[in-house]
Coordinates of C-alpha atoms in Angstrom, one line a residue:
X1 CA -23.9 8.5 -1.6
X2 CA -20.7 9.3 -3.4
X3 CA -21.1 13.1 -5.1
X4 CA -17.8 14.5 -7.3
X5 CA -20.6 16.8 -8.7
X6 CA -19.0 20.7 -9.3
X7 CA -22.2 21.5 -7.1
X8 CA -20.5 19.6 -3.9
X9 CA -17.2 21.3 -4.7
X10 CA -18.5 25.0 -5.1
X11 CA -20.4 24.3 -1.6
X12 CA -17.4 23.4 -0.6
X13 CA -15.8 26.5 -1.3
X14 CA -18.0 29.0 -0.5
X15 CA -18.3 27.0 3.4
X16 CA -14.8 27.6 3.4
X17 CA -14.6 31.5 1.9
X18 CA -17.1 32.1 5.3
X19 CA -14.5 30.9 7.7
X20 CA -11.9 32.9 6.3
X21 CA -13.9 35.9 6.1
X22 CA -15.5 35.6 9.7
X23 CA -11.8 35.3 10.9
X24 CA -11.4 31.7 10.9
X25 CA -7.6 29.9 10.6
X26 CA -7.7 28.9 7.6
X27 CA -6.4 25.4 7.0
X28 CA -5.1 25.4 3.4
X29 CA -1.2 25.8 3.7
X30 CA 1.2 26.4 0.7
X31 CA 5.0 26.7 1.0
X32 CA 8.2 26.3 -1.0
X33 CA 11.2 23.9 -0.6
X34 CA 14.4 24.6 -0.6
X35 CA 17.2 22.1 -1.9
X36 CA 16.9 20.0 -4.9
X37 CA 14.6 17.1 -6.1
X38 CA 14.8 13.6 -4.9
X39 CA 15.8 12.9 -8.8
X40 CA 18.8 15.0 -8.6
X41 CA 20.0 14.5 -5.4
X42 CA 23.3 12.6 -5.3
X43 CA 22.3 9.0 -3.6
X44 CA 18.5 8.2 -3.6
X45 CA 17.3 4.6 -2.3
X46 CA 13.7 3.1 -2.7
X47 CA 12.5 -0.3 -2.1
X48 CA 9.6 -2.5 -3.4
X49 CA 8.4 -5.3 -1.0
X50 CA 6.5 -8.1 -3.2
X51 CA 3.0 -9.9 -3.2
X52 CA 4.5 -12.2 -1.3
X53 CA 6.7 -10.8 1.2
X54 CA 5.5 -11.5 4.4
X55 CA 4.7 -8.0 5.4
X56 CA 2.8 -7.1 2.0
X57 CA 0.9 -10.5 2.8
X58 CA -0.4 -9.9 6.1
X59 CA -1.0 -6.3 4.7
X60 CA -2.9 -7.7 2.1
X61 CA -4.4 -10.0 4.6
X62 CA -6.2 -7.1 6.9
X63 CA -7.2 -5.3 3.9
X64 CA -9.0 -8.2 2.4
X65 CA -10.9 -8.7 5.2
X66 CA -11.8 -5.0 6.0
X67 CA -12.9 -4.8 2.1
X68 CA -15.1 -8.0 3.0
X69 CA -16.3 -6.9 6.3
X70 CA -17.7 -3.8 4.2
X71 CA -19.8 -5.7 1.5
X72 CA -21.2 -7.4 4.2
X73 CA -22.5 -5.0 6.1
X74 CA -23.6 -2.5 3.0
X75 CA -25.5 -5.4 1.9
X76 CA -27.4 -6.2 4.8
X77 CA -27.5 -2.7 6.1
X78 CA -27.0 -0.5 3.4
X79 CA -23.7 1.4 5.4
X80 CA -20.3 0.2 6.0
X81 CA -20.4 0.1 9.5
X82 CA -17.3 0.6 12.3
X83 CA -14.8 -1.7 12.5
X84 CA -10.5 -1.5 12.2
X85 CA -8.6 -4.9 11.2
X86 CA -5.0 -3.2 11.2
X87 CA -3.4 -5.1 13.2
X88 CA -2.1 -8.6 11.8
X89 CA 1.1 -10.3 12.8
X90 CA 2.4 -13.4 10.2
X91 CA 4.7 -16.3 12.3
X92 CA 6.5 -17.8 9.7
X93 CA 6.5 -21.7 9.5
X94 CA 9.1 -24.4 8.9
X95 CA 10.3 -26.1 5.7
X96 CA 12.4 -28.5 4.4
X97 CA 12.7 -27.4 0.6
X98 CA 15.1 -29.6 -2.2
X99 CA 15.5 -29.4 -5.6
X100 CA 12.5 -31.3 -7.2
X101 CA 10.3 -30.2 -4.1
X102 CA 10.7 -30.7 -0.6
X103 CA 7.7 -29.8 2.0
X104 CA 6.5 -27.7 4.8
X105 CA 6.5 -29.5 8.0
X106 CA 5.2 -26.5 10.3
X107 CA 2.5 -24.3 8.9
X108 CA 2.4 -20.4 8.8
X109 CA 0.5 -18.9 11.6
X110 CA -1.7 -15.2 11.2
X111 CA -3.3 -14.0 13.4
X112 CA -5.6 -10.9 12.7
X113 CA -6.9 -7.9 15.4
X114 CA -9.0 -5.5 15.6
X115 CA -12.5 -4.3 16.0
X116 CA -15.5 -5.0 14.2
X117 CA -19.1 -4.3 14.4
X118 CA -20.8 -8.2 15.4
X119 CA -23.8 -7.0 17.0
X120 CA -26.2 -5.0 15.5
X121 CA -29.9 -3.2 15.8
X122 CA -31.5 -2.8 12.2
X123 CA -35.1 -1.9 11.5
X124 CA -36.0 -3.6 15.1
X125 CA -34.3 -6.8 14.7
X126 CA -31.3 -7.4 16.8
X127 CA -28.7 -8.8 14.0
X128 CA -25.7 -11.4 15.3
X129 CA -23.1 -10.6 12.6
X130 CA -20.4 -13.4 11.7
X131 CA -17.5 -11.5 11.7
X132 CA -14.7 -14.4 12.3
X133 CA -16.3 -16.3 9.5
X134 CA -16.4 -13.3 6.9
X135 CA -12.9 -12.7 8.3
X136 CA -11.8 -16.4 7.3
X137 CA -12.8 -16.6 4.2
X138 CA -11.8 -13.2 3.0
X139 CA -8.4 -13.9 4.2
X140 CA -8.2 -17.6 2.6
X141 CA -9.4 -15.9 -0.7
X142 CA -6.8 -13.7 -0.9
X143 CA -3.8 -15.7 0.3
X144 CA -4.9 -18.2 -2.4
X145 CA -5.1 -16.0 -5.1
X146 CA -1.8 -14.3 -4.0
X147 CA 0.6 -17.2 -3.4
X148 CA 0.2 -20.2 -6.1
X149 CA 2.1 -22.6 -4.7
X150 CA 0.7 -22.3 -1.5
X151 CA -2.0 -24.3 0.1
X152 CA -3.6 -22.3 2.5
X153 CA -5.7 -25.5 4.3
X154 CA -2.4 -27.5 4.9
X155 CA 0.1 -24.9 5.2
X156 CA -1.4 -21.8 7.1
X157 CA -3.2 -21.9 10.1
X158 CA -5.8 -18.2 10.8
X159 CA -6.8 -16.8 14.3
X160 CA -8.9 -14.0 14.7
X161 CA -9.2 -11.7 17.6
X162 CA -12.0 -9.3 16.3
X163 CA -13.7 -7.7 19.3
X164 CA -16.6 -5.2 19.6
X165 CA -15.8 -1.6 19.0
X166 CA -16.3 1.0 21.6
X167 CA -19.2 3.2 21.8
X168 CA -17.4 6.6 21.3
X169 CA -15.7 5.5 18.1
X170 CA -18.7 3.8 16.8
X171 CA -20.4 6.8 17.4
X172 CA -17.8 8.9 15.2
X173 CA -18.5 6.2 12.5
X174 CA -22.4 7.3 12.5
X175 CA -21.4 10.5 12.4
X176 CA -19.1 10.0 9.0
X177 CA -16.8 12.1 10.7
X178 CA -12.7 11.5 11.7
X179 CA -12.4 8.2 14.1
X180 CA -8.3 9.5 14.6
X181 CA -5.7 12.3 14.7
X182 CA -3.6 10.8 12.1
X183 CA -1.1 12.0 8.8
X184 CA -1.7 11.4 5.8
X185 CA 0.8 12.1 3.3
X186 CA 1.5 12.1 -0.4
X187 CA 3.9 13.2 -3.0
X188 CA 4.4 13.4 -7.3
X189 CA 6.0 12.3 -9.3
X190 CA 7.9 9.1 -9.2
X191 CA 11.3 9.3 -9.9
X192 CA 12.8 6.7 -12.4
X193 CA 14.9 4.8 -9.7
X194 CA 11.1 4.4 -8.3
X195 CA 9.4 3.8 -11.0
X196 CA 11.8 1.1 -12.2
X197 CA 12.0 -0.3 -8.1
X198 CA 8.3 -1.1 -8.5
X199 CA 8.7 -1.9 -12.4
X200 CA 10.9 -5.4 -11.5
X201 CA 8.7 -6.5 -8.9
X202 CA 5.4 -5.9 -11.1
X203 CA 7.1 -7.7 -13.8
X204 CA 8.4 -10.8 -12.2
X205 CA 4.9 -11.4 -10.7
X206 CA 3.5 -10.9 -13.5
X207 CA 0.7 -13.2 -15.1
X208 CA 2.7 -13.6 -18.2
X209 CA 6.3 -13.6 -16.5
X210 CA 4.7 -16.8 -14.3
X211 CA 4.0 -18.3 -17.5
X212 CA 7.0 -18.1 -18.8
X213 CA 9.1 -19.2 -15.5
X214 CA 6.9 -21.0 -13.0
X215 CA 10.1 -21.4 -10.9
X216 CA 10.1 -17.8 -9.8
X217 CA 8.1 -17.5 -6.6
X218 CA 5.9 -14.2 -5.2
X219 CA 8.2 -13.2 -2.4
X220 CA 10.4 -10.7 -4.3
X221 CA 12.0 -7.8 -2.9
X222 CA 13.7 -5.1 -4.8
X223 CA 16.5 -2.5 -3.1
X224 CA 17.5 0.1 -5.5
X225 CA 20.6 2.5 -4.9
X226 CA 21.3 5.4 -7.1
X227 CA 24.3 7.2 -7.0
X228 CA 24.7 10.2 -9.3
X229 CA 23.9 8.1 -12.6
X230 CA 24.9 4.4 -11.6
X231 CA 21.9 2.4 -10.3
X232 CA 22.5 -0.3 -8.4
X233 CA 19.7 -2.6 -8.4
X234 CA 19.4 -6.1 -5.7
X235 CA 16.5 -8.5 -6.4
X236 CA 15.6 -11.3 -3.8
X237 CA 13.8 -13.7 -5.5
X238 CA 12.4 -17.2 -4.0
X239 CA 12.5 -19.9 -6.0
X240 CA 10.3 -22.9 -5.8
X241 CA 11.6 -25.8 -5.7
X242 CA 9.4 -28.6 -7.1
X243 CA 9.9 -26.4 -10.6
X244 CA 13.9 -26.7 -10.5
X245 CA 15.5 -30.5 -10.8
X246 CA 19.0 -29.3 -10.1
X247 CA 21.4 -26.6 -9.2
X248 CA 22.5 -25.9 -13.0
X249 CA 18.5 -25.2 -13.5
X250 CA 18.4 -22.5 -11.1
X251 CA 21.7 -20.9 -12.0
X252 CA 20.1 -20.9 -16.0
X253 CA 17.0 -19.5 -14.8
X254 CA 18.7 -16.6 -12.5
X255 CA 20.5 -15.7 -15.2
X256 CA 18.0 -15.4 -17.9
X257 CA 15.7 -13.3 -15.6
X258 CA 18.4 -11.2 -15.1
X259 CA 19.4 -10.7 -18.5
X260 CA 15.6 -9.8 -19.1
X261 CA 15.4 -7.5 -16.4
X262 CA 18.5 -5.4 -17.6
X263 CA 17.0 -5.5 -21.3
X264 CA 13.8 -4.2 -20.3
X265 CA 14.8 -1.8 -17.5
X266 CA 17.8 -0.1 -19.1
X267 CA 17.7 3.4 -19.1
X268 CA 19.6 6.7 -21.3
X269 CA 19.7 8.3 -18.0
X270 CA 21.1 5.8 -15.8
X271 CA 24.1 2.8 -15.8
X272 CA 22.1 -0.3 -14.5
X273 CA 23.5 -3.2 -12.9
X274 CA 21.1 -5.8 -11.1
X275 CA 22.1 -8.8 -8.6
X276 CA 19.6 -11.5 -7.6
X277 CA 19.6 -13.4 -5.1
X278 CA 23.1 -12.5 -3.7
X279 CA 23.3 -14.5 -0.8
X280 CA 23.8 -17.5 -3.1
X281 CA 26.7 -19.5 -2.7
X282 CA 26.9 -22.1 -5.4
X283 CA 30.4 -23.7 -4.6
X284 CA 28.5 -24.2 -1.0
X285 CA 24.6 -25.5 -2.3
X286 CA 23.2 -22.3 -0.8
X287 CA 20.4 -21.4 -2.6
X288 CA 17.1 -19.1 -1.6
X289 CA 15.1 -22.3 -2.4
X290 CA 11.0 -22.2 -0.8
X291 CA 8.3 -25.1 -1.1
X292 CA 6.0 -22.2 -1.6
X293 CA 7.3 -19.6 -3.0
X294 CA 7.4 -17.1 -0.1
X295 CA 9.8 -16.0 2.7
X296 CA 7.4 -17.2 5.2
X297 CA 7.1 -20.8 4.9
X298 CA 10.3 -20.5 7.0
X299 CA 12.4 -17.6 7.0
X300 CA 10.6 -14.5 7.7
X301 CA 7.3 -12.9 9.4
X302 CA 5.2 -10.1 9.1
X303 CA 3.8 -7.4 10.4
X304 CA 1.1 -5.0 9.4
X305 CA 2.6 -1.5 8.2
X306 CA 5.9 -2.1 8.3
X307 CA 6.2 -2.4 4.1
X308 CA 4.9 -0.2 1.2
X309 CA 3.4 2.7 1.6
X310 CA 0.0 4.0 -0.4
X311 CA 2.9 4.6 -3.4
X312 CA 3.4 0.7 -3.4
X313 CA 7.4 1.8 -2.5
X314 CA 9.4 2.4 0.7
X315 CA 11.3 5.8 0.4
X316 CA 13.3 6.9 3.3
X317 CA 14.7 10.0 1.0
X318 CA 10.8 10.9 1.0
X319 CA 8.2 12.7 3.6
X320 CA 5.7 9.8 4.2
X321 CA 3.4 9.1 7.2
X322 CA 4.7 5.4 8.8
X323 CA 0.5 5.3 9.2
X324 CA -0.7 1.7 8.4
X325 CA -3.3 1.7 5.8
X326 CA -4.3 -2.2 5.7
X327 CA -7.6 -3.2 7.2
X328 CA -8.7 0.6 8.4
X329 CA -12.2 1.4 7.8
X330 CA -11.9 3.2 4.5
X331 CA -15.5 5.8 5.5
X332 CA -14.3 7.5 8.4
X333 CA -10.2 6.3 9.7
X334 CA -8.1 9.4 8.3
X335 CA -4.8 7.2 8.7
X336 CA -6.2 5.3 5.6
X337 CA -8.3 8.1 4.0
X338 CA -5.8 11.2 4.2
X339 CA -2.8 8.6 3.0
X340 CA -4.8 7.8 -0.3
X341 CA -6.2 11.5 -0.3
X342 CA -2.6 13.0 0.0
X343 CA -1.5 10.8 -2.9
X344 CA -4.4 11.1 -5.1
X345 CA -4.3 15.0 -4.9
X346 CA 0.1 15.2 -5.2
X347 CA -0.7 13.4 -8.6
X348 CA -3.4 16.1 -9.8
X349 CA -1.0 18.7 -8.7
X350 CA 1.4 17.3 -10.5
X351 CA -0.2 16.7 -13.4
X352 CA -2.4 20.0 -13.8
X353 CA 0.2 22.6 -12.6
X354 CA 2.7 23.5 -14.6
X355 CA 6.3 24.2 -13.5
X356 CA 6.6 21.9 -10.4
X357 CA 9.9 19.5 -10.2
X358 CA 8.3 17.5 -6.7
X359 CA 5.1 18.3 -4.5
X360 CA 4.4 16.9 -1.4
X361 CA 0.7 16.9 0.2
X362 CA 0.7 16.4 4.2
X363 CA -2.9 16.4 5.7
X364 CA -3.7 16.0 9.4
X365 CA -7.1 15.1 10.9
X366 CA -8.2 15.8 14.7
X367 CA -10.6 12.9 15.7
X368 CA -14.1 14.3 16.1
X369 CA -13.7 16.8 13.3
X370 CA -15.6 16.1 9.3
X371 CA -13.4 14.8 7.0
X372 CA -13.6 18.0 4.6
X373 CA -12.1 19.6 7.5
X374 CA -8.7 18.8 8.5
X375 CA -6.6 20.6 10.9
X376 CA -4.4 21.2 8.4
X377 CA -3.8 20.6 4.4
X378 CA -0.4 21.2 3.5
X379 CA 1.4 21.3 0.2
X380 CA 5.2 21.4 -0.1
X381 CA 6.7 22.3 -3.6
X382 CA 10.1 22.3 -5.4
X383 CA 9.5 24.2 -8.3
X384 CA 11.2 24.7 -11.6
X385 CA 13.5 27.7 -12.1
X386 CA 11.1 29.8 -14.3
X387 CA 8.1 29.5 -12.4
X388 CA 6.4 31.7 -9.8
X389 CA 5.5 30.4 -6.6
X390 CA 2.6 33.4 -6.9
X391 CA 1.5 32.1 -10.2
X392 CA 0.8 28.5 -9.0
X393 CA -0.1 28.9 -5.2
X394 CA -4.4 29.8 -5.9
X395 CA -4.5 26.8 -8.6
X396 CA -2.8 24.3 -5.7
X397 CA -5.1 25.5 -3.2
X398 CA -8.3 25.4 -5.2
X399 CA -7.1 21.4 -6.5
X400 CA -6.7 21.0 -2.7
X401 CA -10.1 22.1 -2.1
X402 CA -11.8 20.1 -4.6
X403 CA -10.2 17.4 -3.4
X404 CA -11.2 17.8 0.4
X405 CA -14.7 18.7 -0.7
X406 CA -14.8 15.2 -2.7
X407 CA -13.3 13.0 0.4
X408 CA -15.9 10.6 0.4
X409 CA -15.0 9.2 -2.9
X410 CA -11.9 8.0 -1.7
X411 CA -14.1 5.4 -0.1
X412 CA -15.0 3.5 -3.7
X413 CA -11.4 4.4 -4.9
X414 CA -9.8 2.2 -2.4
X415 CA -12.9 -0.7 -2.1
X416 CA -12.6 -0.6 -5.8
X417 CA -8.7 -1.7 -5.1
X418 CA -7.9 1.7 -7.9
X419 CA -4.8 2.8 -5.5
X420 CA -2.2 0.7 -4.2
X421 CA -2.4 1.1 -0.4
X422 CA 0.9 -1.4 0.1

């Protein structure tokens, strides 16, 4: 039962004023950072992998079908029980695509791993759960609903390797208590080379923007390099064919989404310039044309945790944990639960203390140990010139505390798809 009641949080608390006065470590860790924000650092880069880049897919493959593996079995059982899908690999296919529409001639292979809960003892009865086929349609669901053009019964082919957990870890899940010594990590706010990084992608897949230009496919990947004021900003950005009759068609629709992207993203603070799809050549009929609209009908795969993080960005001038989230049991696997925690808590940091230019939240579990309690909870700050580090340190801590005591929300918060885990 999920409790974000004042009385859970004050329990909290006064469990944790014991330790420290019978001598315990305590785990709440607070510290200043030298140097200057990400924002006003001379050269900052960020990146955005789309919907439909072949590692946000599989991502969003494994997460589907943890999210469906866990309505199953609260349904039936009334808890979520063990089980970790993290580990997907996408094998791209093989097209042929042409202006007008060409056609996928091998199909796109994923294959999903993991472990999962198929056999179970409930109120006497001995319960066969059907795992691969609660895995197949999850994942067919999502693909569907992710890629428009793309028809998952023809043009992707699913394999499952789900296998039984082992006894010691689903014992941990029992429990409720940590299943891994993982990081999680977290940090507020966005800059504006971020928040604009993300902004393009959201826009171009878009409801509306789809509308408006059907030719603009899902795979969409956005670089963005900031030096000093001048943002440089490269788009990749399939194009299906079967919407585009010729190559003056796809040069007038680059062109206008460009235009819109530099009316609706220009900033006071920063000179932007934006190139998609680079790797055109026009004199040479080179075009990033797809049958589908994604990388992986034939020029890309994917793997599981090697795109977005829980901010939805990549950002190597950042702390962030390389920690997969996708497909982790969201109860009990800190490597999911401490990433979303870390996040969650850097926002209310952010937002509720005054006087902080950056935080950054780093949490670390020890397997075996209750969530509320990991080894470590550690905040990071760059603060603003006028503002004590004294002054802010026991509201941080007690926000950090709150948050810890309320862990097991984070369970509804990411089932309820309310923080973007990739």
């Amino acid at each position: 039962t999920l409790d974000r009641s004042s009385a859970a949080s004050d329990v909290y608390k006064r469990q944790h004023l014991r330790m420290m006065i019978m001598g315990a470590k305590p785990f709440i860790h607070t510290e200043v950072l030298s140097g200057k924000p990400v924002a006003k650092q001379e050269v900052e880069i960020v990146e955005r992998k789309g919907l439909g880049h072949p590692d946000t897919l599989i991502d969003g493959v494994c997460e589907s079908v943890s999210l469906a593996l866990c309505d199953y079995y609260e349904k039936r059982f009334g808890k979520i029980l063990h089980h970790n899908v993290d580990k997907g690999l996408l094998v791209g296919g093989e097209s042929r695509p042409k202006f007008g529409g060409g056609k996928v001639i091998k199909p796109i292979q994923i294959i999903v791993a993991g472990r999962a809960v198929s056999r179970y003892n409930f109120e006497g009865t001995k319960y066969e759960i059907p795992v691969e086929v609660i895995a197949k349609r999850a994942a067919k669901e999502y693909i569907k609903k992710t890629i428009r053009n793309l028809d998952v019964e023809e043009h992707v082919r699913l394999s499952f390797k789900i296998r039984n957990p082992s006894s010691d870890l689903t014992y941990l899940s029992e429990k409720g208590i940590a299943n891994d010594t993982s990081i999680g990590v977290g940090f507020a706010p966005l800059t504006e080379t971020e928040k604009i990084a993300l902004g393009i992608e959201n826009f171009l897949n878009a409801p509306e923007t789809k509308k408006a230009y059907p030719e603009i496919g899902e795979d969409i990947k956005v670089m963005a390099m900031r030096r000093r004021n001048d943002l440089d900003v490269t788009v990749a950005m399939a194009m299906v064919d079967k919407y585009i009759p010729d190559k003056d068609h796809y040069i007038n629709v680059v062109q206008e989404v460009k235009e819109k992207l530099l009316s609706r993203f220009s900033s006071a603070n920063l000179n932007l310039s934006i190139k998609i799809n680079s790797a055109d050549d026009y004199e040479n009929n080179s075009f990033y044309l797809t049958v589908t609209g994604t990388s992986a009908e034939s020029g890309d795969d994917g793997n599981t945790g090697r795109g977005n993080r829980v901010t939805g960005l990549i950002t190597p001038m950042r702390m962030y944990s390389m920690e997969a989230t996708a497909g982790k049991n969201p109860t009990i696997h800190t490597g999911k639960i401490y990433n979303a925690l870390a996040q969650l808590t850097a926002q209310k940091i952010f937002e509720k203390v005054g006087g902080i230019d950056e935080v950054y939240v780093r949490i670390l579990s020890r397997i075996g140990s209750p969530l509320t309690e990991p080894t470590i909870a550690s905040v990071a700050l760059r603060l603003q010139e006028n503002t004590s580090y004294n002054n802010v340190k026991g509201e941080i801590e007690n926000i950090v505390l709150e948050e810890l005591s309320n862990v097991r929300n984070i369970t509804a918060v990411i089932r309820e798809r309310r923080i973007p885990l990739f």
